[in-house]
Short mmCIF file of C-alpha atoms in Angstrom, two decimals:
data_model
loop_
_atom_site.label_atom_id
_atom_site.label_comp_id
_atom_site.label_asym_id
_atom_site.label_seq_id
_atom_site.Cartn_x
_atom_site.Cartn_y
_atom_site.Cartn_z
CA MET P 1 0.00 0.00 0.00
CA LYS P 2 1.33 3.42 -0.98
CA LYS P 3 2.32 5.61 1.94
CA TYR P 4 1.90 9.39 1.97
CA ASN P 5 4.18 10.20 4.89
CA LYS P 6 6.54 12.40 2.84
CA ILE P 7 4.06 14.64 1.01
CA THR P 8 1.31 17.07 1.96
CA PRO P 9 -2.34 16.66 0.88
CA GLU P 10 -3.45 18.22 -2.39
CA GLY P 11 -3.86 21.98 -2.13
CA THR P 12 -1.56 22.35 0.88
CA LYS P 13 2.14 23.04 1.30
CA ASP P 14 4.88 23.63 3.84
CA LEU P 15 6.04 27.21 4.38
CA LEU P 16 9.74 27.86 4.91
CA PHE P 17 11.73 30.72 6.45
CA GLY P 18 11.09 33.71 4.16
CA GLU P 19 7.58 32.51 3.32
CA CYS P 20 6.72 32.45 7.02
CA PHE P 21 8.29 35.87 7.49
CA ALA P 22 6.30 37.28 4.56
CA ARG P 23 2.98 35.98 5.83
CA ARG P 24 3.61 37.09 9.41
CA ASN P 25 4.49 40.52 8.06
CA VAL P 26 1.12 40.75 6.27
CA GLU P 27 -0.71 39.51 9.37
CA ARG P 28 1.14 41.99 11.60
CA LYS P 29 0.37 44.96 9.36
CA LEU P 30 -3.30 44.13 8.98
CA SER P 31 -3.89 43.19 12.61
CA GLY P 32 -2.32 46.49 13.68
CA LEU P 33 -4.53 48.40 11.25
CA PHE P 34 -7.73 46.68 12.32
CA ALA P 35 -6.99 47.10 16.03
CA SER P 36 -6.20 50.79 15.49
CA ARG P 37 -9.65 51.24 13.93
CA GLY P 38 -11.40 49.82 16.99
CA PHE P 39 -11.90 46.23 15.87
CA HIS P 40 -11.42 43.43 18.41
CA GLU P 41 -9.79 40.11 17.60
CA VAL P 42 -11.73 36.85 17.87
CA VAL P 43 -10.78 33.26 17.13
CA THR P 44 -13.33 30.65 16.09
CA PRO P 45 -12.79 26.87 16.07
CA GLY P 46 -11.10 25.22 13.12
CA LEU P 47 -13.83 22.57 13.36
CA GLU P 48 -17.47 23.63 13.15
CA PHE P 49 -20.68 21.66 12.90
CA TYR P 50 -21.80 21.18 9.31
CA ASP P 51 -25.12 22.87 10.20
CA VAL P 52 -23.36 26.25 10.49
CA PHE P 53 -22.69 26.21 6.74
CA ALA P 54 -25.77 24.28 5.61
CA LEU P 55 -28.16 27.20 6.10
CA GLU P 56 -30.20 28.25 3.07
CA GLY P 57 -28.29 30.83 1.06
CA ALA P 58 -24.90 30.06 2.60
CA GLY P 59 -23.55 29.46 -0.91
CA ILE P 60 -20.94 26.84 0.02
CA SER P 61 -21.54 23.45 -1.56
CA GLN P 62 -21.02 20.19 0.32
CA GLU P 63 -18.39 19.18 -2.23
CA GLU P 64 -16.19 22.09 -1.18
CA MET P 65 -16.15 21.15 2.50
CA TYR P 66 -13.71 18.83 4.26
CA LYS P 67 -15.92 16.72 6.54
CA ALA P 68 -15.41 14.45 9.52
CA THR P 69 -17.51 13.10 12.38
CA ASP P 70 -17.18 13.65 16.10
CA ARG P 71 -17.47 10.86 18.67
CA ALA P 72 -21.26 11.31 18.76
CA GLY P 73 -21.44 10.70 15.02
CA ARG P 74 -22.30 14.33 14.19
CA THR P 75 -20.90 15.80 10.98
CA VAL P 76 -18.27 18.47 11.47
CA VAL P 77 -16.32 20.40 8.83
CA PHE P 78 -12.98 22.12 8.66
CA ARG P 79 -14.00 25.78 8.59
CA PRO P 80 -14.55 26.73 4.88
CA ASP P 81 -15.54 30.33 5.62
CA LEU P 82 -15.12 32.82 8.46
CA THR P 83 -18.18 35.06 8.16
CA MET P 84 -20.61 32.27 9.05
CA PRO P 85 -18.79 31.29 12.28
CA ILE P 86 -18.53 34.95 13.28
CA ALA P 87 -22.26 35.35 12.67
CA ARG P 88 -22.81 32.33 14.93
CA LEU P 89 -20.47 33.79 17.55
CA THR P 90 -22.16 37.20 17.46
CA ALA P 91 -25.64 35.71 17.72
CA THR P 92 -24.68 33.68 20.79
CA ARG P 93 -21.71 34.90 22.83
CA LEU P 94 -22.06 38.57 21.84
CA GLN P 95 -25.84 38.86 21.68
CA ASN P 96 -25.96 41.49 24.44
CA GLN P 97 -22.89 43.42 23.31
CA PRO P 98 -23.58 47.10 22.46
CA LYS P 99 -23.98 47.54 18.71
CA PRO P 100 -22.21 47.82 16.43
CA VAL P 101 -19.83 44.96 17.18
CA ARG P 102 -16.41 45.37 15.54
CA LEU P 103 -14.49 42.13 15.08
CA TYR P 104 -11.36 41.06 13.22
CA TYR P 105 -9.65 37.72 12.73
CA THR P 106 -6.62 35.98 11.27
CA GLN P 107 -7.33 32.30 10.66
CA PRO P 108 -7.06 29.62 7.97
CA VAL P 109 -10.03 28.38 5.96
CA TYR P 110 -10.21 25.03 4.18
CA ARG P 111 -11.93 24.47 0.84
CA ASN P 112 -11.78 21.50 -1.48
CA ASP P 113 -11.34 23.61 -4.60
CA HIS P 114 -11.56 20.66 -7.00
CA GLY P 115 -12.58 22.83 -9.94
CA ARG P 116 -9.32 24.81 -10.12
CA THR P 117 -6.10 22.82 -10.29
CA GLY P 118 -3.19 24.34 -8.43
CA ARG P 119 -5.29 26.49 -6.10
CA SER P 120 -4.65 26.25 -2.40
CA HIS P 121 -7.16 24.38 -0.25
CA GLU P 122 -5.81 26.01 2.92
CA ILE P 123 -5.80 29.81 2.93
CA THR P 124 -5.00 32.18 5.77
CA GLN P 125 -7.51 35.00 5.82
CA THR P 126 -7.45 38.17 7.86
CA GLY P 127 -10.44 40.46 7.83
CA VAL P 128 -13.07 42.47 9.65
CA GLU P 129 -16.80 42.27 10.32
CA LEU P 130 -18.92 45.27 11.38
CA LEU P 131 -22.12 43.82 12.81
CA GLY P 132 -25.22 45.73 13.86
CA ALA P 133 -24.66 48.75 11.60
CA GLY P 134 -26.34 49.52 8.28
CA GLY P 135 -26.30 52.43 5.88
CA LEU P 136 -23.79 54.59 4.07
CA ARG P 137 -21.53 55.41 7.02
CA ALA P 138 -20.96 51.74 7.85
CA ASP P 139 -20.33 50.86 4.19
CA LEU P 140 -17.75 53.64 3.87
CA GLU P 141 -16.11 52.64 7.17
CA VAL P 142 -15.48 49.09 5.99
CA ILE P 143 -14.54 49.89 2.39
CA THR P 144 -12.02 52.53 3.47
CA ALA P 145 -10.56 49.99 5.91
CA ALA P 146 -10.16 47.65 2.92
CA VAL P 147 -8.41 50.39 0.96
CA GLU P 148 -6.03 51.05 3.87
CA ALA P 149 -5.34 47.33 4.17
CA MET P 150 -4.36 47.10 0.51
CA ASN P 151 -2.28 50.28 0.66
CA LEU P 152 -0.31 48.82 3.58
CA CYS P 153 0.53 45.62 1.71
CA THR P 154 0.64 46.49 -1.99
CA PRO P 155 -0.29 50.01 -3.14
CA ASP P 156 -0.67 49.06 -6.83
CA PHE P 157 -4.07 47.37 -6.55
CA ARG P 158 -7.44 48.01 -8.12
CA LEU P 159 -10.70 48.03 -6.20
CA GLU P 160 -13.88 46.97 -7.95
CA ILE P 161 -17.27 47.75 -6.41
CA GLY P 162 -20.75 46.59 -7.30
CA HIS P 163 -24.14 45.99 -5.70
CA ALA P 164 -25.73 42.58 -5.18
CA GLY P 165 -29.17 44.15 -5.38
CA PHE P 166 -28.71 45.34 -8.97
CA PHE P 167 -28.44 41.86 -10.47
CA ARG P 168 -31.12 40.56 -8.13
CA ALA P 169 -33.58 43.28 -9.19
CA LEU P 170 -33.01 42.66 -12.91
CA ALA P 171 -32.96 38.86 -12.64
CA ALA P 172 -36.30 38.85 -10.83
CA HIS P 173 -37.94 39.84 -14.13
CA LEU P 174 -36.53 36.89 -16.10
CA PRO P 175 -39.23 34.29 -16.86
CA VAL P 176 -37.09 31.39 -15.64
CA SER P 177 -36.80 29.03 -12.68
CA GLU P 178 -34.59 29.75 -9.69
CA GLU P 179 -32.18 27.11 -10.94
CA THR P 180 -31.84 28.79 -14.34
CA ARG P 181 -31.52 32.17 -12.67
CA GLU P 182 -28.57 30.77 -10.72
CA ASP P 183 -27.04 29.51 -13.98
CA VAL P 184 -27.34 33.05 -15.36
CA ARG P 185 -25.65 34.46 -12.27
CA ALA P 186 -22.80 31.94 -12.49
CA ALA P 187 -22.24 32.73 -16.18
CA ILE P 188 -22.14 36.47 -15.47
CA GLU P 189 -19.78 36.03 -12.53
CA SER P 190 -17.32 34.04 -14.64
CA LYS P 191 -17.93 36.21 -17.73
CA ASN P 192 -18.78 33.05 -19.64
CA TYR P 193 -20.49 34.76 -22.57
CA ALA P 194 -21.14 31.52 -24.46
CA ALA P 195 -23.00 29.92 -21.54
CA LEU P 196 -24.90 33.14 -20.86
CA ASN P 197 -26.01 33.53 -24.46
CA THR P 198 -27.11 29.89 -24.64
CA ILE P 199 -29.53 30.51 -21.78
CA LEU P 200 -30.73 33.92 -22.94
CA ASP P 201 -31.18 32.85 -26.58
CA SER P 202 -33.93 30.51 -25.43
CA LEU P 203 -35.94 33.46 -24.06
CA GLU P 204 -37.96 36.09 -25.86
CA ASP P 205 -36.19 39.40 -26.36
CA SER P 206 -37.07 41.79 -23.52
CA ALA P 207 -35.54 44.53 -21.38
CA PRO P 208 -34.43 42.07 -18.64
CA VAL P 209 -32.85 39.74 -21.23
CA ARG P 210 -30.98 42.63 -22.86
CA ALA P 211 -29.81 43.79 -19.44
CA MET P 212 -28.44 40.33 -18.62
CA ARG P 213 -26.56 40.18 -21.92
CA ARG P 214 -24.89 43.50 -21.20
CA LEU P 215 -24.22 43.05 -17.48
CA PRO P 216 -20.82 41.29 -17.78
CA ARG P 217 -19.58 44.23 -19.87
CA LEU P 218 -20.74 46.97 -17.50
CA PHE P 219 -17.26 47.47 -16.11
CA GLY P 220 -15.18 50.63 -15.96
CA GLY P 221 -15.23 54.14 -14.55
CA GLU P 222 -18.00 56.59 -13.73
CA GLU P 223 -19.32 56.45 -17.30
CA ILE P 224 -20.74 52.98 -16.54
CA PHE P 225 -23.50 54.51 -14.42
CA GLU P 226 -25.02 56.38 -17.34
CA GLU P 227 -24.97 53.28 -19.52
CA ALA P 228 -26.43 51.14 -16.73
CA GLU P 229 -29.34 53.55 -16.20
CA ALA P 230 -30.71 52.47 -19.58
CA TYR P 231 -31.11 48.93 -18.24
CA CYS P 232 -32.95 49.86 -15.03
CA ILE P 233 -36.44 48.40 -15.36
CA ASP P 234 -37.93 49.07 -11.94
CA GLU P 235 -37.58 51.22 -8.86
CA GLU P 236 -35.38 48.69 -7.07
CA SER P 237 -32.75 48.58 -9.82
CA ARG P 238 -32.74 52.40 -10.05
CA LYS P 239 -32.38 52.72 -6.28
CA THR P 240 -29.47 50.27 -6.01
CA LEU P 241 -27.65 51.89 -8.94
CA ALA P 242 -28.09 55.37 -7.42
CA TYR P 243 -26.71 54.17 -4.08
CA LEU P 244 -23.72 52.51 -5.75
CA ARG P 245 -23.01 55.74 -7.61
CA GLU P 246 -23.11 57.68 -4.34
CA VAL P 247 -20.60 55.32 -2.74
CA TYR P 248 -18.38 55.42 -5.84
CA THR P 249 -18.36 59.24 -5.87
CA MET P 250 -17.40 59.44 -2.21
CA LEU P 251 -14.63 56.88 -2.59
CA ALA P 252 -13.31 58.60 -5.70
CA SER P 253 -12.96 61.79 -3.67
CA LEU P 254 -10.34 59.99 -1.55
CA GLY P 255 -7.97 60.14 -4.50
CA LEU P 256 -8.17 56.51 -5.55
CA GLY P 257 -7.95 57.55 -9.19
CA GLN P 258 -7.68 54.64 -11.62
CA LYS P 259 -7.63 52.18 -8.72
CA LEU P 260 -11.42 52.43 -8.34
CA LEU P 261 -13.66 50.69 -10.86
CA VAL P 262 -17.34 49.85 -11.13
CA ASP P 263 -18.20 46.24 -11.93
CA LEU P 264 -21.90 45.47 -12.17
CA SER P 265 -21.08 41.83 -12.93
CA LEU P 266 -19.87 41.38 -9.35
CA VAL P 267 -22.46 38.79 -8.38
CA GLN P 268 -20.57 36.54 -5.97
CA ARG P 269 -22.03 33.13 -5.37
CA ILE P 270 -22.06 33.67 -1.60
CA ASP P 271 -25.78 34.27 -1.62
CA TYR P 272 -25.94 36.09 1.68
CA TYR P 273 -24.63 39.33 0.11
CA THR P 274 -27.46 41.87 -0.03
CA GLY P 275 -25.90 45.26 -0.81
CA ILE P 276 -22.52 46.76 -1.65
CA ILE P 277 -19.95 44.16 -2.73
CA PHE P 278 -16.28 44.79 -3.52
CA SER P 279 -13.09 43.00 -4.50
CA ALA P 280 -9.43 44.00 -4.79
CA TYR P 281 -7.01 42.66 -7.38
CA VAL P 282 -3.25 42.75 -7.93
CA GLU P 283 -1.61 42.06 -11.28
CA GLU P 284 0.53 39.14 -10.12
CA TYR P 285 -2.42 37.13 -8.76
CA GLY P 286 -5.18 35.69 -10.93
CA ASP P 287 -7.99 36.02 -8.40
CA ALA P 288 -9.27 38.56 -5.88
CA VAL P 289 -6.88 39.09 -2.96
CA LEU P 290 -9.63 40.81 -0.97
CA SER P 291 -13.39 40.41 -1.15
CA GLY P 292 -16.32 41.50 0.92
CA GLY P 293 -19.72 43.10 1.06
CA ARG P 294 -22.94 43.71 2.96
CA TYR P 295 -24.93 40.73 4.24
CA ASP P 296 -27.94 42.05 6.14
CA ASN P 297 -29.93 38.78 6.22
CA LEU P 298 -27.30 36.38 7.52
CA LEU P 299 -27.58 37.04 11.26
CA ALA P 300 -31.32 36.34 11.14
CA MET P 301 -30.48 32.74 10.18
CA PHE P 302 -28.83 32.45 13.61
CA GLY P 303 -31.77 34.06 15.41
CA ALA P 304 -30.22 37.52 15.85
CA PRO P 305 -31.30 39.73 12.92
CA MET P 306 -29.04 42.72 12.34
CA PRO P 307 -27.28 44.39 9.38
CA ALA P 308 -23.62 43.57 8.79
CA ILE P 309 -20.73 44.17 6.41
CA GLY P 310 -17.17 42.88 6.23
CA PHE P 311 -14.29 41.68 4.09
CA ALA P 312 -11.53 39.08 4.08
CA VAL P 313 -7.96 39.40 2.79
CA ASN P 314 -6.03 36.44 1.38
CA ALA P 315 -2.89 36.86 3.48
CA ASP P 316 -1.12 34.02 1.66
CA ALA P 317 -1.66 35.71 -1.70
CA LEU P 318 -0.29 39.05 -0.50
CA ALA P 319 2.70 37.33 1.09
CA GLY P 320 3.37 35.47 -2.15
CA ILE P 321 3.21 38.71 -4.15
CA ALA P 322 5.73 40.32 -1.78
CA MET P 323 8.03 37.33 -2.28
CA LEU P 324 7.73 37.56 -6.08
CA ARG P 325 8.63 41.23 -5.99
CA GLY P 326 11.66 40.65 -3.79
CA GLU P 327 10.17 42.81 -1.04
CA VAL P 328 10.83 40.26 1.69
CA PRO P 329 14.35 40.36 3.14
CA GLU P 330 16.17 37.11 3.77
CA VAL P 331 15.78 35.83 7.31
CA PRO P 332 19.06 36.98 8.86
CA ALA P 333 21.53 34.61 10.42
CA ALA P 334 22.59 35.10 14.00
CA LYS P 335 25.19 37.85 14.50
CA VAL P 336 27.03 35.89 17.17
CA LEU P 337 27.55 32.18 17.73
CA VAL P 338 28.38 31.36 21.35
CA TYR P 339 30.40 28.24 22.25
CA GLY P 340 31.00 27.07 25.81
CA ASP P 341 34.23 25.24 26.52
CA PRO P 342 33.77 21.97 28.45
CA GLY P 343 32.52 22.84 31.95
CA TYR P 344 31.39 26.33 30.86
CA GLU P 345 28.17 25.39 29.04
CA LEU P 346 25.88 27.26 31.47
CA LYS P 347 28.14 30.31 31.41
CA ALA P 348 27.86 30.27 27.60
CA LEU P 349 24.05 30.14 27.78
CA ALA P 350 24.04 33.09 30.18
CA HIS P 351 26.36 35.00 27.82
CA SER P 352 24.01 34.32 24.88
CA THR P 353 21.05 35.53 26.92
CA ARG P 354 22.82 38.82 27.72
CA LEU P 355 23.56 39.36 24.02
CA THR P 356 19.90 38.78 23.15
CA GLN P 357 18.75 41.16 25.87
CA ASN P 358 21.02 43.80 24.34
CA GLY P 359 19.37 43.33 20.94
CA ILE P 360 22.10 41.17 19.41
CA ARG P 361 20.79 38.11 17.58
CA SER P 362 22.74 35.15 18.93
CA GLU P 363 22.79 31.40 18.76
CA THR P 364 24.39 28.86 21.07
CA SER P 365 26.69 26.25 19.56
CA VAL P 366 25.70 22.64 20.20
CA PHE P 367 28.94 21.24 18.74
CA GLU P 368 31.57 19.48 20.81
CA THR P 369 34.63 21.35 19.54
CA ARG P 370 35.73 24.85 18.62
CA GLU P 371 36.66 23.65 15.12
CA GLU P 372 33.15 22.36 14.40
CA THR P 373 31.71 25.61 15.76
CA LEU P 374 33.86 27.73 13.46
CA ALA P 375 32.96 25.57 10.44
CA TYR P 376 29.25 25.98 11.19
CA ALA P 377 29.63 29.77 11.59
CA ARG P 378 31.35 30.02 8.19
CA GLN P 379 28.67 27.86 6.56
CA LEU P 380 25.83 30.08 7.82
CA GLY P 381 27.62 33.40 7.41
CA ILE P 382 27.65 34.20 11.14
CA GLU P 383 29.94 37.20 11.66
CA ARG P 384 31.37 36.42 15.08
CA VAL P 385 32.02 33.53 17.42
CA ASP P 386 32.36 33.99 21.18
CA PHE P 387 34.27 31.20 22.92
CA VAL P 388 33.28 31.20 26.59
CA GLY P 389 35.66 29.61 29.06
CA GLU P 390 37.39 31.03 32.09
CA LYS P 391 37.56 34.12 29.90
CA THR P 392 35.56 35.00 26.80
CA GLU P 393 37.44 35.02 23.52
CA THR P 394 35.88 36.66 20.43
CA VAL P 395 36.73 35.55 16.89
CA ALA P 396 35.47 37.60 13.92
CA ILE P 397 34.63 35.67 10.75
CA GLY P 398 35.69 37.45 7.56
CA ARG P 399 33.50 37.80 4.49
CA ASP P 400 35.50 35.02 2.86
CA GLY P 401 34.73 32.74 5.82
CA GLY P 402 38.13 32.98 7.43
CA ALA P 403 38.82 33.93 11.03
CA GLN P 404 40.21 37.44 11.52
#
């Protein structure tokens, strides 16, 4: 029988040295930002009951979840999403907390992404949720936090904004089943024009059908609003478009310039989105590195109705981009290697501790001889070796590896 004790499962990988440094750097920056804006960190379990994600409209298929059973035979899953557990947490542990509740997190999610070869099944996300607050002020609060997060990690991003209600209002007028309406949404989301046209060609020409054909191409700057107005067929579509334009105008005034785009084909499959939705992209990564939006109906599924909005950042993606750009310095070697002569091992450890307390990166030699210690120092590029005996002797290692 084949053994798998030397490889990692599909969609996972080990992180080494600089990769760990890069991800911790992203996590540190974002955690500091979120805390400075009044958000409080929470941690939810890596294992959740399947029921948390099986609610109607959750938008996560069974096939995407890694499942197991507990000792009582109940189905549990490795957390595939963080918003749902935070909604559960807020509706239970934080039910009596003054609103709004400001939460942030840094945790991995697990998804069996069988449809896209090479994509990671384990992703570290860091993000925020603002729960118990609706309206323009809350939307601007969270979107500007997303902009700050991207600016901290990679200033050359683009932010696309849309409104879940715009597609929903137009799609409601299509004379099709809910299943076909979902097929339309999926085709628009993926900009699969062939699949979209196949569905729409079977329908009589009408204003809603023409709107659906055009929706994937309603992408660009402020001029998109004027074009989109021609496809508004009821009060709801006009209202959502007007609100999106208001948000766009206010964000544009922050000086985002060409970074800010309107995308009316933003119709994420996470069905709990109800209002503003947004995503951030970076050239070196083929998917969104940040995504979020308003989900005013989700908390009601947990028995605590309240408006909410949030976003999640793919910390692994941003760390990988920093690595590609050479923005992550090599993890430095110790400045000093400390060796204790026989009988002076504890004195050597105390000496190393003093160096560390003084801000000098040091390492204690575990070799038996001075010769082995010097060879190790040269191999790793350590600049200095301190030999601790009755007295302490310092040997500087030259750039060519020789003792000076």
